[in-house]
Structures are given as structure tokens and as C-alpha cells.
């Protein structure tokens, strides 16, 4: 099994202290967490893309390029690239450049994105967002593979024998399809034989397990080898300590602060108590043994071989955050790596 740290670069008040860091400090925190991820032995680091508050992750290629310069081994992920909002030609140029700058360490997770404000910003509607996502991916995919492209897309000007530079380092790049609730992303991934990454964050396991089941069903229907389907999955939160009581005590202020923030926004929490959150969500909070057992329960439903944890402290102190990640790598990851298979491909890049 492989493990990623992912950030959406939320720029909001700390759920415990109520203090919001300046934008510059928040970006520095992201960079520090990426370096820490490589130092501790994580396999990947992901940066989301959002175009509305409270996120400042509107430019993942820029952030990931800086991370590429600070690291040498860890794979770099987008989480997700919102192709429903982007010109696929411009997205290709950014990511082909980043592919070279990172030495072939780039992987994409694509998706339509969500949020009313960012749809309005790019004049995307609920009715056309899925068509935009599919068309954007299909054109992006061709640009990555073909030297010259002729196409007549619906949502951008046509291309005639278009050459787009630079040509990429990885041929092809691996593209995952991020899915939270929709079958459209699942079907697109299955159609092209691409891996699926389930968000697996906001709800209990059932809707996510159903989407993974549908992905495997559509994968086979499109004629792909069922054994080659690959699934990744997110987690709603993470904190480990040697004793479960200590883990719950440390995480409780974080949970209660987040709960209060959700209610101020007028959101009804799916998990009203910490105990319910730990029991019914994908959050991994407890002792190393409890976390290993919970990952196995989810693996029984998903069959996933890649998993992400939150890269950010999210209300924990820096010392708590680092100690918990160190405990993951010393006591949790080795067990899961031994007991759950990796994806069926070489993980590390082959640089020129």
C-alpha cells in the first residue's frame, strides 16, 4: 500500500485557537509539510485546486513546482485538477512543464470540482459541468499523447494540426479520476482504463463503496482486466497516539472547533460527536492497532491500494502533527505495506 499527504490549502481560522495565519505563512506551511512528507517516507504529496473561499489553492502547478524544487523523491499529485473549469490546452502546458521540472514525478487526479462560487467565476453550469469535464479530459489526454492534434471541441476553439509545447517527460502521465458522489467520474475512469480516487471524506462508507463497486463493474464492461483496476481512497482526519484515550483527548478540541465552524456556516454536521466521527467516518483516530484494523475494514469494501492523510495540522500543534505522522510511519505504514498490495506499477519515476 502507498500513502499520500494531501492539502486543499484551506485558509481559515485555526479550529482550536481561532487565529488565521497570513497568506504567506499558510503557503510556507504547505511547503514545510511537503518537505516533512518526503523526510518521513510518504510516497506522495498532493495539492488541491479550488477557486473559492476558504481555499487559496487556485494554482496547484505553481505550488507543486516549488515543492518539486524542494524535494527529490516524493511523487507530486493534483487533488483535483478541475478540468471542467480549465482550458485543457493551457492545463496541458502547465503540467507538461511541471512534469519536466519534477523529473517525472507528477501524477494528476482530475475532477469536475464543485462549489457555486467557482462555477460562477468560470461561467460553468450544473448542466454542462460533466460534459466540460469529459471533453477537457479527452482533449488533454490527446495532447499528452499526440504530436499534432486536430479537434473540434464544444467548449473551446477548434484545433487544426496543433502542436503544443513542451512535449512531456512521462509518456503517458498517470491520470486518476477523483470521485465524491457521482457516477459520471467513475464511468469516465473506467472507460479509459484509469485509476479511481474516492474522496471518502464527508459521509459514511456506503455511498463511496457503491461508487467503487460501480467503477469495477463498468471497468469490466469496457473490456478491461478486472485485476488491473486500481482504487485510492481519502480519509476524513488522522491522529494517532500510543493509547487510544490520548488520541481522542488530543483530537477532541480539533473536532469540536471544526463542528462549531460548520454550524456557523449553516451546515448540519453528518457526524455530531467525536465518537460518532471515529466510528462511522473514514477518520483514523486512535492507537496504531485501531487504525490498522480500520484501514483493513475499508479495504474489504474498496480494495484500495493507495490512501491519503491530511497534510495539514488542522488544529493540532506542530509537535502533535509531526509526532502523529512519525507514529504512522513507524507503527502503522509498515504493517499496511506488508498486508495490503501496492498498485500494479512501478512507483518511482525513471528520470532521463
mmCIF file of C-alpha atoms in Angstrom:
data_model
loop_
_atom_site.group_PDB
_atom_site.id
_atom_site.type_symbol
_atom_site.label_atom_id
_atom_site.label_comp_id
_atom_site.label_asym_id
_atom_site.label_seq_id
_atom_site.Cartn_x
_atom_site.Cartn_y
_atom_site.Cartn_z
ATOM 1 C CA UNK A 1 0.000 0.000 0.000
ATOM 2 C CA UNK A 2 1.126 3.564 -0.743
ATOM 3 C CA UNK A 3 0.444 6.685 1.301
ATOM 4 C CA UNK A 4 -0.043 10.328 0.315
ATOM 5 C CA UNK A 5 -0.408 13.541 2.235
ATOM 6 C CA UNK A 6 -2.885 15.936 0.599
ATOM 7 C CA UNK A 7 -3.803 19.564 1.261
ATOM 8 C CA UNK A 8 -6.582 21.701 -0.201
ATOM 9 C CA UNK A 9 -4.808 24.748 1.305
ATOM 10 C CA UNK A 10 -7.752 25.827 3.392
ATOM 11 C CA UNK A 11 -7.171 29.390 4.633
ATOM 12 C CA UNK A 12 -9.487 29.630 7.606
ATOM 13 C CA UNK A 13 -9.137 30.301 11.329
ATOM 14 C CA UNK A 14 -7.479 27.511 13.282
ATOM 15 C CA UNK A 15 -10.334 25.388 14.676
ATOM 16 C CA UNK A 16 -8.811 25.461 18.174
ATOM 17 C CA UNK A 17 -7.147 28.889 18.525
ATOM 18 C CA UNK A 18 -9.388 30.830 16.138
ATOM 19 C CA UNK A 19 -6.321 32.520 14.610
ATOM 20 C CA UNK A 20 -5.974 32.689 10.832
ATOM 21 C CA UNK A 21 -2.392 32.781 9.594
ATOM 22 C CA UNK A 22 -1.339 35.330 6.973
ATOM 23 C CA UNK A 23 -1.457 34.018 3.428
ATOM 24 C CA UNK A 24 2.344 33.939 3.105
ATOM 25 C CA UNK A 25 2.681 31.864 6.284
ATOM 26 C CA UNK A 26 -0.027 29.473 5.126
ATOM 27 C CA UNK A 27 1.828 28.801 1.877
ATOM 28 C CA UNK A 28 5.082 28.312 3.805
ATOM 29 C CA UNK A 29 3.285 25.783 5.993
ATOM 30 C CA UNK A 30 2.282 23.814 2.886
ATOM 31 C CA UNK A 31 5.877 23.770 1.665
ATOM 32 C CA UNK A 32 7.145 22.674 5.065
ATOM 33 C CA UNK A 33 4.606 19.849 5.179
ATOM 34 C CA UNK A 34 5.683 18.644 1.732
ATOM 35 C CA UNK A 35 9.316 18.522 2.812
ATOM 36 C CA UNK A 36 8.257 16.736 6.002
ATOM 37 C CA UNK A 37 6.292 14.194 3.966
ATOM 38 C CA UNK A 38 9.406 13.298 1.986
ATOM 39 C CA UNK A 39 11.567 13.261 5.112
ATOM 40 C CA UNK A 40 9.227 10.827 6.875
ATOM 41 C CA UNK A 41 8.910 8.470 3.915
ATOM 42 C CA UNK A 42 5.475 9.204 2.479
ATOM 43 C CA UNK A 43 5.041 8.196 -1.153
ATOM 44 C CA UNK A 44 3.272 11.276 -2.467
ATOM 45 C CA UNK A 45 2.133 14.816 -1.702
ATOM 46 C CA UNK A 46 -0.981 16.316 -3.250
ATOM 47 C CA UNK A 47 -2.275 19.868 -3.693
ATOM 48 C CA UNK A 48 -5.928 20.506 -4.420
ATOM 49 C CA UNK A 49 -7.457 23.056 -6.758
ATOM 50 C CA UNK A 50 -10.257 25.338 -5.613
ATOM 51 C CA UNK A 51 -11.341 28.768 -6.802
ATOM 52 C CA UNK A 52 -13.428 29.989 -3.877
ATOM 53 C CA UNK A 53 -13.083 30.757 -0.196
ATOM 54 C CA UNK A 54 -11.826 29.488 2.197
ATOM 55 C CA UNK A 55 -9.244 27.937 -0.167
ATOM 56 C CA UNK A 56 -6.107 29.524 -1.634
ATOM 57 C CA UNK A 57 -5.268 26.560 -3.873
ATOM 58 C CA UNK A 58 -6.203 28.206 -7.170
ATOM 59 C CA UNK A 59 -2.792 27.499 -8.755
ATOM 60 C CA UNK A 60 -1.548 23.985 -7.965
ATOM 61 C CA UNK A 61 1.042 23.919 -10.808
ATOM 62 C CA UNK A 62 2.840 26.855 -9.181
ATOM 63 C CA UNK A 63 2.740 25.339 -5.691
ATOM 64 C CA UNK A 64 3.815 21.908 -6.928
ATOM 65 C CA UNK A 65 6.670 23.420 -8.946
ATOM 66 C CA UNK A 66 8.021 24.989 -5.759
ATOM 67 C CA UNK A 67 7.625 21.678 -3.939
ATOM 68 C CA UNK A 68 9.415 19.912 -6.798
ATOM 69 C CA UNK A 69 12.408 22.212 -6.246
ATOM 70 C CA UNK A 70 12.468 21.417 -2.508
ATOM 71 C CA UNK A 71 12.177 17.636 -2.848
ATOM 72 C CA UNK A 72 13.765 14.874 -4.899
ATOM 73 C CA UNK A 73 11.873 11.617 -4.339
ATOM 74 C CA UNK A 74 8.238 12.076 -3.429
ATOM 75 C CA UNK A 75 5.596 11.885 -6.154
ATOM 76 C CA UNK A 76 3.526 15.032 -6.712
ATOM 77 C CA UNK A 77 -0.243 14.872 -7.138
ATOM 78 C CA UNK A 78 -3.022 17.279 -8.029
ATOM 79 C CA UNK A 79 -6.105 16.741 -5.915
ATOM 80 C CA UNK A 80 -8.011 17.513 -8.035
ATOM 81 C CA UNK A 81 -7.295 19.301 -11.294
ATOM 82 C CA UNK A 82 -10.671 20.852 -12.110
ATOM 83 C CA UNK A 83 -10.764 20.236 -15.838
ATOM 84 C CA UNK A 84 -14.410 21.332 -16.062
ATOM 85 C CA UNK A 85 -13.184 24.894 -15.359
ATOM 86 C CA UNK A 86 -9.934 24.936 -17.356
ATOM 87 C CA UNK A 87 -8.820 25.262 -20.935
ATOM 88 C CA UNK A 88 -7.264 21.805 -21.483
ATOM 89 C CA UNK A 89 -4.580 23.255 -23.754
ATOM 90 C CA UNK A 90 -3.398 25.644 -21.051
ATOM 91 C CA UNK A 91 -3.653 22.902 -18.423
ATOM 92 C CA UNK A 92 -1.534 20.653 -20.621
ATOM 93 C CA UNK A 93 1.164 23.340 -20.994
ATOM 94 C CA UNK A 94 1.347 23.892 -17.235
ATOM 95 C CA UNK A 95 1.514 20.234 -16.334
ATOM 96 C CA UNK A 96 3.863 19.151 -19.122
ATOM 97 C CA UNK A 97 6.251 21.851 -17.876
ATOM 98 C CA UNK A 98 5.847 20.670 -14.277
ATOM 99 C CA UNK A 99 6.422 17.098 -15.424
ATOM 100 C CA UNK A 100 9.912 18.093 -16.578
ATOM 101 C CA UNK A 101 10.680 20.308 -13.595
ATOM 102 C CA UNK A 102 9.790 17.479 -11.213
ATOM 103 C CA UNK A 103 11.832 14.869 -13.062
ATOM 104 C CA UNK A 104 8.780 12.839 -13.994
ATOM 105 C CA UNK A 105 7.265 12.739 -10.505
ATOM 106 C CA UNK A 106 3.883 14.202 -11.456
ATOM 107 C CA UNK A 107 0.529 12.406 -11.300
ATOM 108 C CA UNK A 108 -2.847 14.018 -11.884
ATOM 109 C CA UNK A 109 -6.108 13.450 -10.105
ATOM 110 C CA UNK A 110 -8.787 15.144 -12.209
ATOM 111 C CA UNK A 111 -12.382 16.014 -11.454
ATOM 112 C CA UNK A 112 -15.114 18.478 -12.255
ATOM 113 C CA UNK A 113 -14.620 20.363 -8.995
ATOM 114 C CA UNK A 114 -17.564 21.720 -7.051
ATOM 115 C CA UNK A 115 -18.848 24.874 -5.445
ATOM 116 C CA UNK A 116 -21.276 27.501 -6.692
ATOM 117 C CA UNK A 117 -18.816 30.391 -6.486
ATOM 118 C CA UNK A 118 -16.129 28.793 -8.625
ATOM 119 C CA UNK A 119 -18.666 27.655 -11.201
ATOM 120 C CA UNK A 120 -19.922 31.232 -11.450
ATOM 121 C CA UNK A 121 -16.362 32.531 -11.737
ATOM 122 C CA UNK A 122 -15.748 30.391 -14.831
ATOM 123 C CA UNK A 123 -19.304 30.508 -16.221
ATOM 124 C CA UNK A 124 -19.800 26.777 -15.795
ATOM 125 C CA UNK A 125 -23.289 25.487 -15.069
ATOM 126 C CA UNK A 126 -24.539 22.397 -13.250
ATOM 127 C CA UNK A 127 -25.982 21.267 -16.581
ATOM 128 C CA UNK A 128 -22.729 21.430 -18.594
ATOM 129 C CA UNK A 129 -20.074 20.712 -15.938
ATOM 130 C CA UNK A 130 -19.898 16.970 -16.636
ATOM 131 C CA UNK A 131 -19.671 17.476 -20.387
ATOM 132 C CA UNK A 132 -16.912 20.022 -19.831
ATOM 133 C CA UNK A 133 -15.029 17.616 -17.583
ATOM 134 C CA UNK A 134 -15.210 14.746 -20.067
ATOM 135 C CA UNK A 135 -14.346 16.900 -23.075
ATOM 136 C CA UNK A 136 -11.481 18.573 -21.224
ATOM 137 C CA UNK A 137 -10.018 15.238 -20.224
ATOM 138 C CA UNK A 138 -10.346 13.696 -23.660
ATOM 139 C CA UNK A 139 -8.558 16.647 -25.271
ATOM 140 C CA UNK A 140 -5.912 16.791 -22.514
ATOM 141 C CA UNK A 141 -5.294 13.081 -22.991
ATOM 142 C CA UNK A 142 -4.774 13.506 -26.731
ATOM 143 C CA UNK A 143 -2.459 16.483 -26.274
ATOM 144 C CA UNK A 144 -0.273 14.441 -23.925
ATOM 145 C CA UNK A 145 -0.021 11.544 -26.365
ATOM 146 C CA UNK A 146 -0.091 13.065 -29.860
ATOM 147 C CA UNK A 147 2.433 15.352 -31.548
ATOM 148 C CA UNK A 148 -0.288 17.163 -33.520
ATOM 149 C CA UNK A 149 -3.942 17.391 -32.617
ATOM 150 C CA UNK A 150 -6.974 18.262 -34.716
ATOM 151 C CA UNK A 151 -10.190 18.601 -32.745
ATOM 152 C CA UNK A 152 -13.475 20.476 -32.714
ATOM 153 C CA UNK A 153 -14.441 20.691 -29.062
ATOM 154 C CA UNK A 154 -17.657 22.275 -27.840
ATOM 155 C CA UNK A 155 -16.247 24.419 -25.045
ATOM 156 C CA UNK A 156 -13.089 25.918 -26.569
ATOM 157 C CA UNK A 157 -11.890 26.953 -30.057
ATOM 158 C CA UNK A 158 -11.066 24.199 -32.523
ATOM 159 C CA UNK A 159 -7.548 22.894 -33.141
ATOM 160 C CA UNK A 160 -6.039 22.082 -36.527
ATOM 161 C CA UNK A 161 -2.767 20.154 -36.560
ATOM 162 C CA UNK A 162 -1.970 21.954 -33.320
ATOM 163 C CA UNK A 163 1.470 21.455 -31.785
ATOM 164 C CA UNK A 164 1.580 22.201 -28.064
ATOM 165 C CA UNK A 165 4.862 22.577 -26.226
ATOM 166 C CA UNK A 166 6.766 21.388 -24.306
ATOM 167 C CA UNK A 167 6.314 17.746 -25.079
ATOM 168 C CA UNK A 168 6.042 15.882 -21.755
ATOM 169 C CA UNK A 169 8.660 13.799 -19.987
ATOM 170 C CA UNK A 170 6.323 10.974 -18.931
ATOM 171 C CA UNK A 171 4.584 9.370 -21.875
ATOM 172 C CA UNK A 172 1.897 8.932 -20.836
ATOM 173 C CA UNK A 173 1.305 10.513 -17.458
ATOM 174 C CA UNK A 174 -0.855 8.607 -14.993
ATOM 175 C CA UNK A 175 -4.250 10.245 -14.511
ATOM 176 C CA UNK A 176 -6.565 9.325 -11.642
ATOM 177 C CA UNK A 177 -10.226 10.327 -11.598
ATOM 178 C CA UNK A 178 -11.431 11.845 -8.353
ATOM 179 C CA UNK A 179 -14.966 10.952 -7.345
ATOM 180 C CA UNK A 180 -17.034 12.006 -4.353
ATOM 181 C CA UNK A 181 -20.653 11.275 -5.220
ATOM 182 C CA UNK A 182 -21.075 10.969 -8.960
ATOM 183 C CA UNK A 183 -21.141 8.080 -11.376
ATOM 184 C CA UNK A 184 -20.001 10.316 -14.236
ATOM 185 C CA UNK A 185 -16.399 10.467 -12.973
ATOM 186 C CA UNK A 186 -16.455 6.757 -12.231
ATOM 187 C CA UNK A 187 -17.620 5.890 -15.723
ATOM 188 C CA UNK A 188 -15.031 8.175 -17.347
ATOM 189 C CA UNK A 189 -12.245 6.491 -15.372
ATOM 190 C CA UNK A 190 -13.463 3.012 -16.258
ATOM 191 C CA UNK A 191 -13.897 3.871 -19.934
ATOM 192 C CA UNK A 192 -10.271 4.922 -20.329
ATOM 193 C CA UNK A 193 -8.807 2.284 -18.023
ATOM 194 C CA UNK A 194 -7.637 4.866 -15.483
ATOM 195 C CA UNK A 195 -7.387 4.509 -11.689
ATOM 196 C CA UNK A 196 -10.103 5.923 -9.424
ATOM 197 C CA UNK A 197 -9.564 8.015 -6.289
ATOM 198 C CA UNK A 198 -12.547 8.060 -3.942
ATOM 199 C CA UNK A 199 -12.879 11.201 -1.827
ATOM 200 C CA UNK A 200 -14.242 9.094 1.050
ATOM 201 C CA UNK A 201 -14.376 12.086 3.410
ATOM 202 C CA UNK A 202 -17.792 13.616 4.068
ATOM 203 C CA UNK A 203 -20.070 10.625 4.608
ATOM 204 C CA UNK A 204 -20.128 7.076 5.997
ATOM 205 C CA UNK A 205 -18.640 4.356 3.842
ATOM 206 C CA UNK A 206 -21.753 3.183 1.985
ATOM 207 C CA UNK A 207 -22.030 5.735 -0.887
ATOM 208 C CA UNK A 208 -18.303 5.552 -1.575
ATOM 209 C CA UNK A 209 -18.293 1.758 -1.532
ATOM 210 C CA UNK A 210 -21.191 1.785 -4.003
ATOM 211 C CA UNK A 211 -19.241 4.049 -6.380
ATOM 212 C CA UNK A 212 -16.189 1.796 -6.163
ATOM 213 C CA UNK A 213 -18.382 -1.220 -6.863
ATOM 214 C CA UNK A 214 -19.847 0.612 -9.885
ATOM 215 C CA UNK A 215 -16.348 1.509 -11.101
ATOM 216 C CA UNK A 216 -15.256 -2.121 -11.062
ATOM 217 C CA UNK A 217 -18.465 -3.134 -12.815
ATOM 218 C CA UNK A 218 -18.030 -0.520 -15.572
ATOM 219 C CA UNK A 219 -14.304 -1.349 -15.823
ATOM 220 C CA UNK A 220 -15.161 -4.938 -16.717
ATOM 221 C CA UNK A 221 -17.966 -3.811 -19.040
ATOM 222 C CA UNK A 222 -15.460 -1.745 -21.034
ATOM 223 C CA UNK A 223 -13.359 -4.869 -21.519
ATOM 224 C CA UNK A 224 -10.517 -4.217 -19.067
ATOM 225 C CA UNK A 225 -8.892 -6.904 -16.941
ATOM 226 C CA UNK A 226 -10.699 -6.776 -13.544
ATOM 227 C CA UNK A 227 -7.407 -7.463 -11.751
ATOM 228 C CA UNK A 228 -5.918 -4.253 -13.186
ATOM 229 C CA UNK A 229 -8.473 -1.844 -11.664
ATOM 230 C CA UNK A 230 -6.799 0.431 -9.087
ATOM 231 C CA UNK A 231 -8.538 2.437 -6.364
ATOM 232 C CA UNK A 232 -7.273 5.098 -3.977
ATOM 233 C CA UNK A 233 -9.223 6.467 -1.016
ATOM 234 C CA UNK A 234 -9.151 9.505 1.227
ATOM 235 C CA UNK A 235 -9.598 9.840 4.969
ATOM 236 C CA UNK A 236 -11.654 12.370 6.919
ATOM 237 C CA UNK A 237 -8.999 13.006 9.553
ATOM 238 C CA UNK A 238 -5.986 11.459 11.215
ATOM 239 C CA UNK A 239 -4.395 11.450 14.628
ATOM 240 C CA UNK A 240 -2.581 8.548 16.277
ATOM 241 C CA UNK A 241 -1.122 8.105 19.725
ATOM 242 C CA UNK A 242 0.142 5.049 21.537
ATOM 243 C CA UNK A 243 -3.021 4.951 23.650
ATOM 244 C CA UNK A 244 -6.444 5.476 22.106
ATOM 245 C CA UNK A 245 -7.567 7.580 25.086
ATOM 246 C CA UNK A 246 -4.734 10.018 24.476
ATOM 247 C CA UNK A 247 -5.518 10.204 20.756
ATOM 248 C CA UNK A 248 -9.186 11.024 21.436
ATOM 249 C CA UNK A 249 -8.299 13.608 24.074
ATOM 250 C CA UNK A 250 -5.856 15.380 21.744
ATOM 251 C CA UNK A 251 -8.237 15.364 18.779
ATOM 252 C CA UNK A 252 -11.401 16.401 20.644
ATOM 253 C CA UNK A 253 -10.659 20.177 20.596
ATOM 254 C CA UNK A 254 -9.961 19.927 16.848
ATOM 255 C CA UNK A 255 -13.249 18.137 16.192
ATOM 256 C CA UNK A 256 -15.292 20.489 18.367
ATOM 257 C CA UNK A 257 -13.746 23.547 16.740
ATOM 258 C CA UNK A 258 -14.455 22.200 13.269
ATOM 259 C CA UNK A 259 -18.013 21.347 14.295
ATOM 260 C CA UNK A 260 -18.596 24.892 15.547
ATOM 261 C CA UNK A 261 -17.207 26.323 12.283
ATOM 262 C CA UNK A 262 -19.555 24.138 10.227
ATOM 263 C CA UNK A 263 -22.539 25.282 12.272
ATOM 264 C CA UNK A 264 -21.588 28.941 11.849
ATOM 265 C CA UNK A 265 -21.715 28.313 8.113
ATOM 266 C CA UNK A 266 -25.206 26.861 8.493
ATOM 267 C CA UNK A 267 -24.082 23.296 7.768
ATOM 268 C CA UNK A 268 -25.623 20.377 9.609
ATOM 269 C CA UNK A 269 -22.811 18.030 10.661
ATOM 270 C CA UNK A 270 -23.003 14.470 9.373
ATOM 271 C CA UNK A 271 -21.206 13.212 12.485
ATOM 272 C CA UNK A 272 -22.445 15.143 15.560
ATOM 273 C CA UNK A 273 -19.972 13.732 18.110
ATOM 274 C CA UNK A 274 -16.319 12.757 18.083
ATOM 275 C CA UNK A 275 -17.216 9.190 18.957
ATOM 276 C CA UNK A 276 -19.607 9.016 16.012
ATOM 277 C CA UNK A 277 -16.970 10.586 13.769
ATOM 278 C CA UNK A 278 -14.400 7.976 14.770
ATOM 279 C CA UNK A 279 -16.874 5.102 14.433
ATOM 280 C CA UNK A 280 -18.730 5.908 11.202
ATOM 281 C CA UNK A 281 -16.452 8.179 9.170
ATOM 282 C CA UNK A 282 -13.184 7.320 7.451
ATOM 283 C CA UNK A 283 -11.230 9.255 10.087
ATOM 284 C CA UNK A 284 -8.268 7.377 11.533
ATOM 285 C CA UNK A 285 -8.080 8.423 15.174
ATOM 286 C CA UNK A 286 -6.796 6.105 17.875
ATOM 287 C CA UNK A 287 -3.945 3.734 18.599
ATOM 288 C CA UNK A 288 -1.829 2.268 15.775
ATOM 289 C CA UNK A 289 -3.593 -1.092 16.103
ATOM 290 C CA UNK A 290 -7.044 0.518 15.890
ATOM 291 C CA UNK A 291 -6.020 2.429 12.792
ATOM 292 C CA UNK A 292 -4.604 -0.656 11.086
ATOM 293 C CA UNK A 293 -7.844 -2.518 11.784
ATOM 294 C CA UNK A 294 -9.983 0.321 10.423
ATOM 295 C CA UNK A 295 -7.957 0.598 7.211
ATOM 296 C CA UNK A 296 -8.477 -3.128 6.727
ATOM 297 C CA UNK A 297 -12.247 -2.716 7.197
ATOM 298 C CA UNK A 298 -12.303 -0.104 4.476
ATOM 299 C CA UNK A 299 -10.029 -2.172 2.266
ATOM 300 C CA UNK A 300 -12.534 -5.031 2.436
ATOM 301 C CA UNK A 301 -15.086 -2.722 0.778
ATOM 302 C CA UNK A 302 -12.822 -0.715 -1.545
ATOM 303 C CA UNK A 303 -9.883 -2.957 -2.360
ATOM 304 C CA UNK A 304 -7.799 0.233 -2.408
ATOM 305 C CA UNK A 305 -4.011 0.249 -2.639
ATOM 306 C CA UNK A 306 -3.366 3.984 -2.131
ATOM 307 C CA UNK A 307 -4.606 6.108 0.776
ATOM 308 C CA UNK A 308 -4.272 9.760 1.679
ATOM 309 C CA UNK A 309 -3.998 11.537 5.014
ATOM 310 C CA UNK A 310 -4.424 15.257 5.640
ATOM 311 C CA UNK A 311 -1.153 17.097 5.201
ATOM 312 C CA UNK A 312 -2.202 19.962 7.466
ATOM 313 C CA UNK A 313 -2.169 20.136 11.259
ATOM 314 C CA UNK A 314 -5.844 21.216 11.152
ATOM 315 C CA UNK A 315 -5.864 22.489 14.742
ATOM 316 C CA UNK A 316 -3.195 20.207 16.157
ATOM 317 C CA UNK A 317 0.032 21.766 17.357
ATOM 318 C CA UNK A 318 3.040 21.388 15.103
ATOM 319 C CA UNK A 319 4.555 18.984 17.637
ATOM 320 C CA UNK A 320 1.390 16.841 17.749
ATOM 321 C CA UNK A 321 1.124 16.830 13.975
ATOM 322 C CA UNK A 322 4.717 15.720 13.447
ATOM 323 C CA UNK A 323 4.629 13.111 16.221
ATOM 324 C CA UNK A 324 1.447 11.611 14.808
ATOM 325 C CA UNK A 325 2.900 11.385 11.284
ATOM 326 C CA UNK A 326 6.086 9.859 12.673
ATOM 327 C CA UNK A 327 3.998 7.266 14.501
ATOM 328 C CA UNK A 328 2.155 6.493 11.274
ATOM 329 C CA UNK A 329 5.418 5.755 9.514
ATOM 330 C CA UNK A 330 6.955 3.774 12.377
ATOM 331 C CA UNK A 331 3.991 1.684 13.596
ATOM 332 C CA UNK A 332 1.171 1.833 11.026
ATOM 333 C CA UNK A 333 2.544 2.122 7.490
ATOM 334 C CA UNK A 334 4.932 -0.871 7.751
ATOM 335 C CA UNK A 335 2.059 -3.153 8.750
ATOM 336 C CA UNK A 336 -0.247 -1.914 5.993
ATOM 337 C CA UNK A 337 2.529 -2.024 3.383
ATOM 338 C CA UNK A 338 3.110 -5.667 4.278
ATOM 339 C CA UNK A 339 -0.555 -6.692 4.369
ATOM 340 C CA UNK A 340 -2.112 -4.667 1.508
ATOM 341 C CA UNK A 341 -0.598 -4.804 -2.018
ATOM 342 C CA UNK A 342 0.788 -1.824 -3.922
ATOM 343 C CA UNK A 343 -0.736 -0.662 -7.214
ATOM 344 C CA UNK A 344 0.452 -2.900 -10.063
ATOM 345 C CA UNK A 345 3.026 -0.480 -11.455
ATOM 346 C CA UNK A 346 6.456 0.887 -10.681
ATOM 347 C CA UNK A 347 6.001 3.760 -8.246
ATOM 348 C CA UNK A 348 9.218 5.708 -8.618
ATOM 349 C CA UNK A 349 9.899 7.688 -11.790
ATOM 350 C CA UNK A 350 12.505 6.760 -14.338
ATOM 351 C CA UNK A 351 14.347 10.005 -14.980
ATOM 352 C CA UNK A 352 16.248 10.592 -18.238
#
